[in-house]
Coordinates of C-alpha atoms in Angstrom, one line a residue:
Chain A
M1 CA 52.2 5.1 -105.7
F2 CA 48.9 5.7 -103.8
I3 CA 50.6 7.3 -100.8
K4 CA 52.5 9.8 -103.0
K5 CA 49.3 10.9 -104.6
A6 CA 47.6 11.2 -101.3
E7 CA 50.4 13.3 -100.0
K8 CA 50.2 15.6 -103.0
A9 CA 46.5 16.1 -102.4
F10 CA 47.2 16.7 -98.7
L11 CA 49.9 19.4 -99.5
K12 CA 47.6 21.1 -102.1
T13 CA 45.0 21.9 -99.4
Y14 CA 47.3 22.3 -96.4
D15 CA 46.5 25.4 -94.4
S16 CA 49.8 26.8 -93.3
S17 CA 48.1 29.1 -90.8
V18 CA 47.0 26.3 -88.5
F19 CA 50.0 27.1 -86.3
E20 CA 50.7 30.7 -85.5
K21 CA 53.9 31.9 -87.2
L22 CA 56.8 33.8 -85.7
S23 CA 59.4 36.3 -86.7
V24 CA 63.0 35.0 -87.2
T25 CA 66.2 37.0 -87.4
T26 CA 69.9 36.3 -87.5
D27 CA 72.3 38.4 -85.4
L28 CA 75.9 38.6 -86.3
L29 CA 78.7 38.3 -83.8
V30 CA 81.8 39.5 -85.7
F31 CA 85.0 39.0 -83.8
S32 CA 88.3 40.4 -84.9
I33 CA 91.7 41.2 -83.4
S34 CA 92.8 44.8 -82.8
D35 CA 96.2 46.3 -82.1
L36 CA 96.2 47.7 -78.7
K37 CA 98.6 50.7 -78.8
T38 CA 101.1 50.9 -76.0
N39 CA 103.1 53.9 -74.9
N40 CA 106.4 52.2 -75.1
Y41 CA 107.7 52.5 -78.7
R42 CA 110.0 49.5 -78.4
K43 CA 107.2 47.2 -77.2
L44 CA 105.3 45.3 -79.8
S45 CA 101.7 46.5 -79.9
N46 CA 99.5 44.0 -78.1
K47 CA 96.6 42.3 -79.6
V48 CA 93.1 42.4 -78.2
M49 CA 89.9 40.7 -79.3
S50 CA 87.2 43.0 -80.5
V51 CA 83.6 42.8 -81.5
F52 CA 81.7 44.8 -84.1
L53 CA 78.6 46.7 -82.8
A54 CA 76.2 48.9 -84.6
N55 CA 74.6 52.0 -83.0
R56 CA 70.8 51.7 -83.5
D57 CA 69.3 54.6 -85.3
Q58 CA 65.7 53.5 -84.8
F59 CA 63.4 52.2 -82.2
P60 CA 63.4 50.0 -80.2
F61 CA 66.6 50.6 -78.3
K62 CA 67.3 53.7 -80.4
D63 CA 70.9 55.0 -79.7
C64 CA 71.9 51.7 -78.1
W65 CA 74.7 49.5 -79.3
S66 CA 73.7 46.2 -80.7
L67 CA 74.8 43.3 -82.9
P68 CA 74.1 43.8 -86.6
G69 CA 71.2 41.6 -87.7
G70 CA 68.3 41.2 -90.1
F71 CA 65.0 39.3 -90.6
V72 CA 65.1 35.9 -92.3
S73 CA 62.9 36.1 -95.4
P74 CA 60.9 33.1 -96.5
K75 CA 63.1 32.2 -99.4
E76 CA 66.4 32.6 -97.6
T77 CA 68.3 30.0 -95.6
L78 CA 69.6 31.1 -92.2
E79 CA 73.2 31.2 -93.6
E80 CA 72.1 33.3 -96.6
T81 CA 70.5 35.8 -94.2
A82 CA 73.7 35.9 -92.1
K83 CA 75.7 36.5 -95.3
R84 CA 73.4 39.2 -96.4
V85 CA 73.7 41.0 -93.1
L86 CA 77.5 40.8 -93.4
R87 CA 77.4 42.3 -96.9
E88 CA 74.9 45.1 -96.0
K89 CA 76.4 46.1 -92.7
I90 CA 80.1 45.2 -92.9
H91 CA 80.6 45.1 -96.6
V92 CA 82.3 41.7 -96.7
D93 CA 81.4 38.6 -98.5
D94 CA 83.6 35.8 -97.5
L95 CA 84.2 35.3 -93.8
Y96 CA 84.5 32.3 -91.6
L97 CA 81.0 31.9 -90.3
E98 CA 79.4 29.4 -87.9
Q99 CA 76.0 29.1 -86.3
L100 CA 76.3 29.9 -82.6
Y101 CA 73.0 29.4 -80.9
T102 CA 69.3 30.2 -81.2
F103 CA 67.8 32.6 -78.8
G104 CA 64.1 32.2 -78.1
E105 CA 63.0 33.9 -74.9
V106 CA 59.5 35.1 -75.3
E107 CA 60.0 38.7 -74.3
R108 CA 63.5 39.3 -75.8
D109 CA 62.2 41.8 -78.3
P110 CA 59.6 44.5 -77.2
R111 CA 58.1 44.6 -80.7
M112 CA 56.8 41.0 -81.0
R113 CA 58.0 37.4 -80.6
I114 CA 61.3 37.2 -82.5
I115 CA 63.5 34.2 -82.4
S116 CA 67.1 35.0 -83.3
V117 CA 69.6 32.5 -84.8
A118 CA 73.0 34.0 -83.8
Y119 CA 76.0 33.4 -86.1
M120 CA 79.7 34.0 -85.2
A121 CA 82.0 35.4 -87.8
L122 CA 85.8 35.8 -87.6
V123 CA 87.7 38.3 -89.6
E124 CA 91.2 39.5 -90.0
R125 CA 91.0 43.2 -89.8
S126 CA 93.1 44.0 -92.8
D127 CA 90.7 41.9 -95.0
L128 CA 88.0 44.6 -94.4
P129 CA 87.5 47.8 -96.4
Y130 CA 89.7 50.5 -94.9
S131 CA 86.7 52.5 -93.7
L132 CA 85.6 49.5 -91.6
Q133 CA 89.0 48.8 -90.3
Q134 CA 89.0 52.3 -88.9
S135 CA 85.3 52.6 -88.0
D136 CA 84.0 53.5 -84.6
N137 CA 82.1 50.2 -84.5
W138 CA 84.8 48.1 -82.9
F139 CA 84.8 47.4 -79.2
N140 CA 87.8 45.9 -77.5
I141 CA 87.1 43.1 -75.2
F142 CA 88.9 43.0 -71.8
R143 CA 88.4 40.2 -69.4
E144 CA 89.5 40.1 -65.7
D145 CA 88.2 37.4 -63.5
N146 CA 84.5 37.1 -64.4
K147 CA 84.3 40.6 -65.7
I148 CA 83.8 41.3 -69.4
I149 CA 84.4 44.9 -70.4
L150 CA 83.7 46.3 -73.9
R151 CA 85.5 49.5 -74.7
N152 CA 85.1 51.5 -77.9
E153 CA 88.3 51.5 -79.9
K154 CA 87.9 55.1 -81.0
D155 CA 86.3 56.6 -77.9
S156 CA 87.6 54.9 -74.7
G157 CA 84.8 56.8 -72.8
V158 CA 82.2 54.5 -74.3
E159 CA 82.6 51.4 -72.1
F160 CA 80.2 48.6 -71.0
D161 CA 80.4 46.1 -68.3
L162 CA 78.6 43.0 -69.6
N163 CA 77.8 41.9 -66.1
M164 CA 75.6 44.9 -65.6
P165 CA 72.0 44.6 -66.8
S166 CA 70.8 45.9 -70.1
V167 CA 73.9 47.8 -71.3
L168 CA 73.3 46.7 -74.9
A169 CA 70.1 46.4 -77.0
F170 CA 68.0 43.3 -76.6
D171 CA 69.7 40.2 -75.2
H172 CA 72.8 41.0 -77.2
Q173 CA 75.2 41.0 -74.3
E174 CA 74.1 37.4 -73.5
I175 CA 74.9 36.5 -77.2
I176 CA 78.3 38.0 -76.9
K177 CA 79.0 36.1 -73.7
I178 CA 78.0 32.8 -75.2
G179 CA 80.1 33.6 -78.4
L180 CA 83.2 34.4 -76.3
E181 CA 82.7 31.1 -74.4
R182 CA 82.3 29.1 -77.7
L183 CA 85.4 30.7 -79.2
K184 CA 87.4 30.1 -76.0
N185 CA 86.4 26.4 -76.0
K186 CA 87.0 25.9 -79.7
I187 CA 90.3 27.7 -80.1
E188 CA 92.2 25.0 -78.3
Y189 CA 91.0 22.0 -80.3
T190 CA 90.5 23.7 -83.7
D191 CA 92.4 25.9 -86.1
L192 CA 90.0 28.9 -85.7
A193 CA 92.7 31.2 -84.5
F194 CA 94.1 31.4 -88.1
H195 CA 91.0 33.2 -89.2
L196 CA 92.1 36.1 -86.9
V197 CA 95.7 36.6 -88.1
P198 CA 97.1 37.9 -91.5
N199 CA 98.5 35.4 -93.9
E200 CA 101.9 36.0 -92.5
F201 CA 102.4 36.4 -88.8
T202 CA 105.0 36.1 -86.1
L203 CA 104.6 33.5 -83.4
T204 CA 104.3 36.3 -80.8
E205 CA 101.4 37.7 -82.7
L206 CA 99.8 34.3 -82.9
Q207 CA 100.3 33.8 -79.2
N208 CA 98.8 37.2 -78.5
V209 CA 95.6 36.1 -80.4
Y210 CA 95.4 32.9 -78.3
E211 CA 95.9 34.9 -75.1
S212 CA 93.3 37.4 -76.0
V213 CA 90.7 34.7 -76.8
L214 CA 91.6 32.6 -73.8
G215 CA 91.8 35.6 -71.5
K216 CA 95.1 34.5 -69.9
K217 CA 98.8 34.7 -70.5
L218 CA 100.6 31.7 -72.0
L219 CA 104.2 30.5 -71.6
A220 CA 106.0 31.0 -74.9
P221 CA 107.9 27.7 -75.0
A222 CA 104.8 25.6 -74.3
F223 CA 102.7 27.6 -76.7
R224 CA 105.3 27.2 -79.5
R225 CA 105.4 23.5 -78.9
S226 CA 101.6 23.2 -79.1
I227 CA 101.2 25.1 -82.4
K228 CA 104.4 23.8 -84.0
S229 CA 102.6 21.3 -86.2
K230 CA 100.2 23.9 -87.5
V231 CA 102.6 26.6 -88.9
I232 CA 105.5 26.8 -91.3
P233 CA 108.1 29.5 -91.7
T234 CA 107.6 31.6 -94.8
G235 CA 111.3 32.6 -95.0
N236 CA 110.3 36.3 -94.5
M237 CA 111.2 38.5 -91.6
T238 CA 109.4 41.4 -90.0
S239 CA 111.0 44.8 -90.7
G240 CA 109.6 46.5 -87.6
N241 CA 110.9 49.6 -85.9
G242 CA 112.5 49.5 -82.5
H243 CA 112.8 45.8 -82.2
R244 CA 114.7 42.9 -83.7
P245 CA 113.3 41.3 -86.9
S246 CA 111.2 38.2 -86.2
E247 CA 110.5 35.2 -88.4
L248 CA 107.2 35.2 -90.2
Y249 CA 105.0 32.1 -90.4
C250 CA 101.9 31.0 -92.2
Y251 CA 99.2 28.5 -91.5
K252 CA 100.2 25.1 -92.7
N253 CA 96.9 24.0 -94.2
N254 CA 96.7 27.1 -96.4
E255 CA 99.6 25.7 -98.4
A256 CA 98.5 24.0 -101.7
Chain B
M1 CA 62.8 60.4 -70.4
F2 CA 61.8 61.6 -73.8
I3 CA 63.3 58.6 -75.6
K4 CA 61.4 56.1 -73.4
K5 CA 58.2 57.8 -74.2
A6 CA 59.0 57.9 -77.9
E7 CA 59.8 54.2 -77.8
K8 CA 56.5 53.5 -76.2
A9 CA 54.7 55.4 -78.9
F10 CA 56.7 53.5 -81.5
L11 CA 55.9 50.1 -80.0
K12 CA 52.2 51.0 -79.7
T13 CA 51.8 51.5 -83.4
Y14 CA 54.4 48.9 -84.6
D15 CA 53.1 46.8 -87.5
S16 CA 54.5 43.3 -86.8
S17 CA 53.5 42.1 -90.3
V18 CA 56.1 44.3 -92.0
F19 CA 58.4 41.2 -92.2
E20 CA 56.8 37.9 -93.3
K21 CA 56.7 35.4 -90.5
L22 CA 57.8 31.8 -90.6
S23 CA 56.9 28.6 -88.8
V24 CA 59.3 27.3 -86.2
T25 CA 59.4 23.8 -84.7
T26 CA 61.7 22.0 -82.3
D27 CA 62.8 18.4 -83.1
L28 CA 64.0 16.1 -80.4
L29 CA 66.9 13.8 -80.7
V30 CA 66.6 11.5 -77.7
F31 CA 69.7 9.3 -77.2
S32 CA 69.9 6.4 -74.9
I33 CA 71.9 3.2 -74.4
S34 CA 70.4 -0.2 -75.1
D35 CA 71.6 -3.7 -74.0
L36 CA 72.6 -5.6 -77.1
K37 CA 71.8 -9.2 -76.4
T38 CA 74.6 -11.6 -77.3
N39 CA 74.3 -15.4 -77.7
N40 CA 77.0 -16.2 -75.2
Y41 CA 75.4 -16.4 -71.8
R42 CA 78.7 -15.8 -70.0
K43 CA 79.4 -12.7 -71.9
L44 CA 78.2 -9.4 -70.4
S45 CA 75.6 -7.9 -72.7
N46 CA 77.1 -5.2 -74.8
K47 CA 75.8 -1.6 -74.8
V48 CA 74.8 0.2 -77.9
M49 CA 73.6 3.8 -78.5
S50 CA 70.1 4.2 -79.6
V51 CA 67.8 6.9 -80.8
F52 CA 64.0 7.3 -80.3
L53 CA 62.1 7.7 -83.6
A54 CA 58.3 8.1 -84.1
N55 CA 56.4 6.5 -87.0
R56 CA 54.5 9.3 -88.7
D57 CA 50.7 8.6 -88.8
Q58 CA 49.9 11.6 -91.0
F59 CA 51.1 13.5 -94.1
P60 CA 53.7 14.6 -95.0
F61 CA 56.0 11.6 -94.9
K62 CA 53.1 9.4 -93.6
D63 CA 54.4 6.0 -92.4
C64 CA 58.0 7.2 -92.4
W65 CA 60.2 7.3 -89.2
S66 CA 61.0 10.7 -87.9
L67 CA 62.2 12.6 -84.8
P68 CA 59.5 13.6 -82.4
G69 CA 58.8 17.3 -82.7
G70 CA 56.3 20.1 -82.4
F71 CA 55.5 23.7 -83.3
V72 CA 56.8 26.6 -81.2
S73 CA 53.9 28.6 -80.0
P74 CA 54.2 32.4 -79.6
K75 CA 54.1 32.3 -75.8
E76 CA 56.6 29.4 -75.4
T77 CA 60.4 29.5 -75.3
L78 CA 62.3 27.0 -77.4
E79 CA 63.2 25.0 -74.4
E80 CA 59.6 24.9 -73.2
T81 CA 58.6 23.6 -76.6
A82 CA 61.3 20.9 -76.4
K83 CA 60.1 19.9 -72.9
R84 CA 56.5 19.8 -74.0
V85 CA 57.4 17.5 -76.9
L86 CA 59.3 15.2 -74.5
R87 CA 56.3 15.1 -72.1
E88 CA 53.7 14.5 -74.9
K89 CA 55.7 11.9 -76.9
I90 CA 58.1 10.3 -74.4
H91 CA 56.2 10.9 -71.2
V92 CA 59.2 12.2 -69.3
D93 CA 59.7 15.5 -67.7
D94 CA 63.3 15.9 -66.5
L95 CA 66.0 14.9 -69.0
Y96 CA 69.4 16.3 -69.8
L97 CA 68.6 18.6 -72.7
E98 CA 70.8 20.9 -74.9
Q99 CA 70.2 22.9 -78.0
L100 CA 71.9 21.2 -80.9
Y101 CA 71.6 23.3 -84.0
T102 CA 68.9 25.2 -86.0
F103 CA 68.0 23.8 -89.4
G104 CA 66.8 26.4 -91.9
E105 CA 66.9 25.0 -95.5
V106 CA 64.1 26.6 -97.5
E107 CA 62.6 23.4 -98.8
R108 CA 63.2 21.2 -95.8
D109 CA 59.4 20.7 -95.2
P110 CA 57.0 20.3 -98.2
R111 CA 54.2 22.1 -96.4
M112 CA 55.8 25.5 -96.0
R113 CA 58.9 27.2 -94.7
I114 CA 59.6 25.7 -91.3
I115 CA 62.8 26.4 -89.3
S116 CA 63.5 23.7 -86.8
V117 CA 65.6 24.2 -83.6
A118 CA 66.9 20.7 -82.8
Y119 CA 67.5 19.7 -79.2
M120 CA 69.5 16.7 -78.0
A121 CA 68.2 14.8 -74.9
L122 CA 70.0 12.0 -73.1
V123 CA 68.2 9.5 -71.0
E124 CA 69.0 6.4 -69.0
R125 CA 66.6 3.8 -70.2
S126 CA 65.4 2.6 -66.8
D127 CA 64.3 6.2 -66.0
L128 CA 61.6 5.9 -68.6
P129 CA 58.1 4.4 -68.1
Y130 CA 58.3 0.7 -68.7
S131 CA 56.2 0.8 -71.8
L132 CA 58.7 3.2 -73.4
Q133 CA 61.7 1.2 -72.3
Q134 CA 60.1 -1.7 -74.3
S135 CA 58.6 0.3 -77.1
D136 CA 59.4 -0.3 -80.8
N137 CA 60.5 3.3 -81.2
W138 CA 64.2 2.6 -80.3
F139 CA 66.7 2.2 -83.1
N140 CA 70.2 0.9 -82.3
I141 CA 73.0 2.9 -83.9
F142 CA 75.8 0.9 -85.5
R143 CA 78.8 2.6 -87.0
E144 CA 81.5 1.2 -89.2
D145 CA 83.9 3.4 -91.1
N146 CA 81.7 6.2 -92.3
K147 CA 78.5 4.2 -92.3
I148 CA 75.8 4.8 -89.8
I149 CA 73.1 2.1 -89.6
L150 CA 69.9 2.5 -87.6
R151 CA 68.3 -0.9 -86.7
N152 CA 65.0 -1.2 -85.0
E153 CA 65.5 -2.8 -81.6
K154 CA 62.3 -4.9 -81.8
D155 CA 62.3 -5.7 -85.5
S156 CA 65.8 -6.1 -86.9
G157 CA 64.3 -6.1 -90.4
V158 CA 63.6 -2.4 -90.1
E159 CA 67.0 -0.9 -90.9
F160 CA 68.2 2.3 -92.4
D161 CA 71.6 3.4 -93.8
L162 CA 71.9 7.1 -93.0
N163 CA 74.2 7.6 -96.0
M164 CA 71.4 6.7 -98.4
P165 CA 69.2 9.6 -99.4
S166 CA 65.8 10.2 -97.8
V167 CA 65.4 7.1 -95.6
L168 CA 63.8 9.2 -92.8
A169 CA 61.3 12.0 -92.9
F170 CA 62.4 15.6 -93.6
D171 CA 66.1 16.3 -93.0
H172 CA 66.0 14.2 -89.8
Q173 CA 68.8 11.9 -90.8
E174 CA 71.1 15.0 -91.1
I175 CA 69.9 16.1 -87.6
I176 CA 70.8 12.6 -86.2
K177 CA 74.3 12.8 -87.9
I178 CA 75.0 16.2 -86.4
G179 CA 73.8 15.1 -83.0
L180 CA 76.0 12.0 -83.1
E181 CA 79.0 14.2 -84.0
R182 CA 78.2 16.6 -81.2
L183 CA 77.9 13.9 -78.6
K184 CA 81.1 12.2 -79.8
N185 CA 83.0 15.5 -79.5
K186 CA 81.6 16.4 -76.1
I187 CA 81.8 13.1 -74.4
E188 CA 85.6 13.3 -74.1
Y189 CA 85.8 16.7 -72.4
T190 CA 82.5 16.8 -70.5
D191 CA 80.6 14.4 -68.1
L192 CA 77.7 13.8 -70.5
A193 CA 78.3 10.0 -70.4
F194 CA 76.9 9.9 -66.9
H195 CA 73.4 10.8 -68.2
L196 CA 73.4 7.6 -70.1
V197 CA 74.2 5.1 -67.2
P198 CA 72.2 4.1 -64.1
N199 CA 73.1 5.6 -60.7
E200 CA 75.3 2.5 -60.1
F201 CA 77.4 1.0 -62.9
T202 CA 80.4 -1.1 -63.5
L203 CA 83.5 0.4 -65.1
T204 CA 82.9 -2.0 -68.0
E205 CA 79.4 -0.7 -68.5
L206 CA 80.7 2.8 -68.5
Q207 CA 83.5 1.9 -70.9
N208 CA 80.8 0.4 -73.2
V209 CA 78.9 3.6 -73.2
Y210 CA 82.0 5.6 -74.2
E211 CA 82.8 3.0 -76.9
S212 CA 79.3 3.1 -78.3
V213 CA 79.3 6.9 -78.5
L214 CA 82.9 7.2 -79.9
G215 CA 82.3 4.3 -82.3
K216 CA 85.6 2.6 -81.4
K217 CA 87.0 0.2 -78.8
L218 CA 89.0 1.6 -75.9
L219 CA 91.8 0.0 -73.9
A220 CA 90.6 -0.8 -70.4
P221 CA 93.6 0.4 -68.4
A222 CA 93.8 3.7 -70.3
F223 CA 90.1 4.2 -70.0
R224 CA 90.0 3.5 -66.3
R225 CA 92.9 6.0 -65.7
S226 CA 91.0 8.7 -67.7
I227 CA 87.7 8.5 -65.8
K228 CA 89.2 7.6 -62.3
S229 CA 88.7 11.2 -61.0
K230 CA 85.0 11.2 -62.0
V231 CA 83.8 8.1 -60.3
I232 CA 83.7 6.6 -56.8
P233 CA 83.0 3.0 -55.7
T234 CA 79.7 2.6 -54.0
G235 CA 80.8 -0.5 -52.0
N236 CA 78.2 -2.6 -53.8
M237 CA 78.8 -5.4 -56.2
T238 CA 76.9 -6.8 -59.2
S239 CA 75.2 -10.1 -58.6
G240 CA 75.1 -11.2 -62.2
N241 CA 74.8 -14.7 -63.6
G242 CA 77.6 -16.6 -65.3
H243 CA 80.4 -14.1 -64.5
R244 CA 82.3 -12.8 -61.5
P245 CA 80.7 -10.0 -59.4
S246 CA 82.1 -6.6 -60.3
E247 CA 82.4 -3.4 -58.3
L248 CA 79.7 -0.8 -58.7
Y249 CA 80.6 2.9 -59.1
C250 CA 78.7 6.1 -59.1
Y251 CA 79.3 9.6 -60.6
K252 CA 81.3 11.6 -58.2
N253 CA 79.5 14.9 -58.6
N254 CA 76.2 13.3 -57.8
E255 CA 77.5 13.0 -54.2
A256 CA 76.2 15.7 -51.8

């Protein structure tokens, strides 16, 4: 076909520098659920959402907390870059991953124009290598009214109010806010919550996950009705200390 | 502060070519509602969703239909690029616009690596310049089962089945599919539908818009109950031909 030939000739001589190129990165918003220790030994430990942040060891924003990220290389898809960042920085390979939003403010990086495609990942903490489960990279997320507070899980003195300007590197606090909003909207009409619990969980644990993501308390009977069709009992019971054994459930669609 | 000074020095000598740069574009998915002419003069004309496509006058994909788009320049935000494309190609300035998704397959453009940030715009047809209302760029969208058919509004012989490979330029048929899915999901829990109707509309017209976006018929009484809180009667009536006058409504939140 003539047009195919003409297109080939066009591509052969195409000057890809006609339009100025830009740098592109992906930033990773990794959410998980942490146990929030309480003082009362009989009380079940509460669950709280947390996000993984990295302390920057180089400029710009040296010593600031930031989302893990990396540059997209020319031969890599956006998702491949996101997965590479997860492997390199969090040492995991297979997480629930979805594209969140692309951030393109002109001055968002002081080095140069960088467009960042943010991805949201969800991980059940016990699926991570032990050192990462226990690392000082996790920040618990507390919400009251419109406030969002991040508090370091290991050092409660390291705390950020996301409504204050520039407490994290780059525009990463905006990315976190948009990710929290996305997760909150999606958890009610999708099954995303099951990426945040172990294979076996009690209904109270599951409710705690929903409560932490939604940022509000739920009524147990209504909650149990709403998720009834999504879970099945495994026949196992918890063997906890200081409280009665509870039935363990699993996610229905995980069943073969 | 020492660290500020050190950061300044770092930025001054930063070599932005360390990581290879890429090309970034935005592609615009402009949805609107068209009147679908019926043969029965007494019947209200039906509404059908439509999408604006441009016929490419240059390589690559010369003579193929594609989404309008443009390269992101270094001093432009993504949204500014999207708005510029709308101004240049559709001659409108103020449309509902939201970022849809970023497409980053390595080989999606035969020229070079191009990442495209797709935006979805919604427009009420009568808000466009007359020439664009009547242009041959509009493709009606018909859905049956899992089939999606685009049919040119002016020339019904120009028709594409989006499930067939490579009927549009680049990955633009995938972008259209993802946009349709997004709109379908959002129309039920947002007020997006009101961007697709004139300021005054009948409830039947509004229902037609929902039906066209959702790709299914709705029951009138249930539909009217579900949108009751979002509309108010304007006191005006249609003065149509061949059918009884109907009450006109407007979107509640447009009221001052």
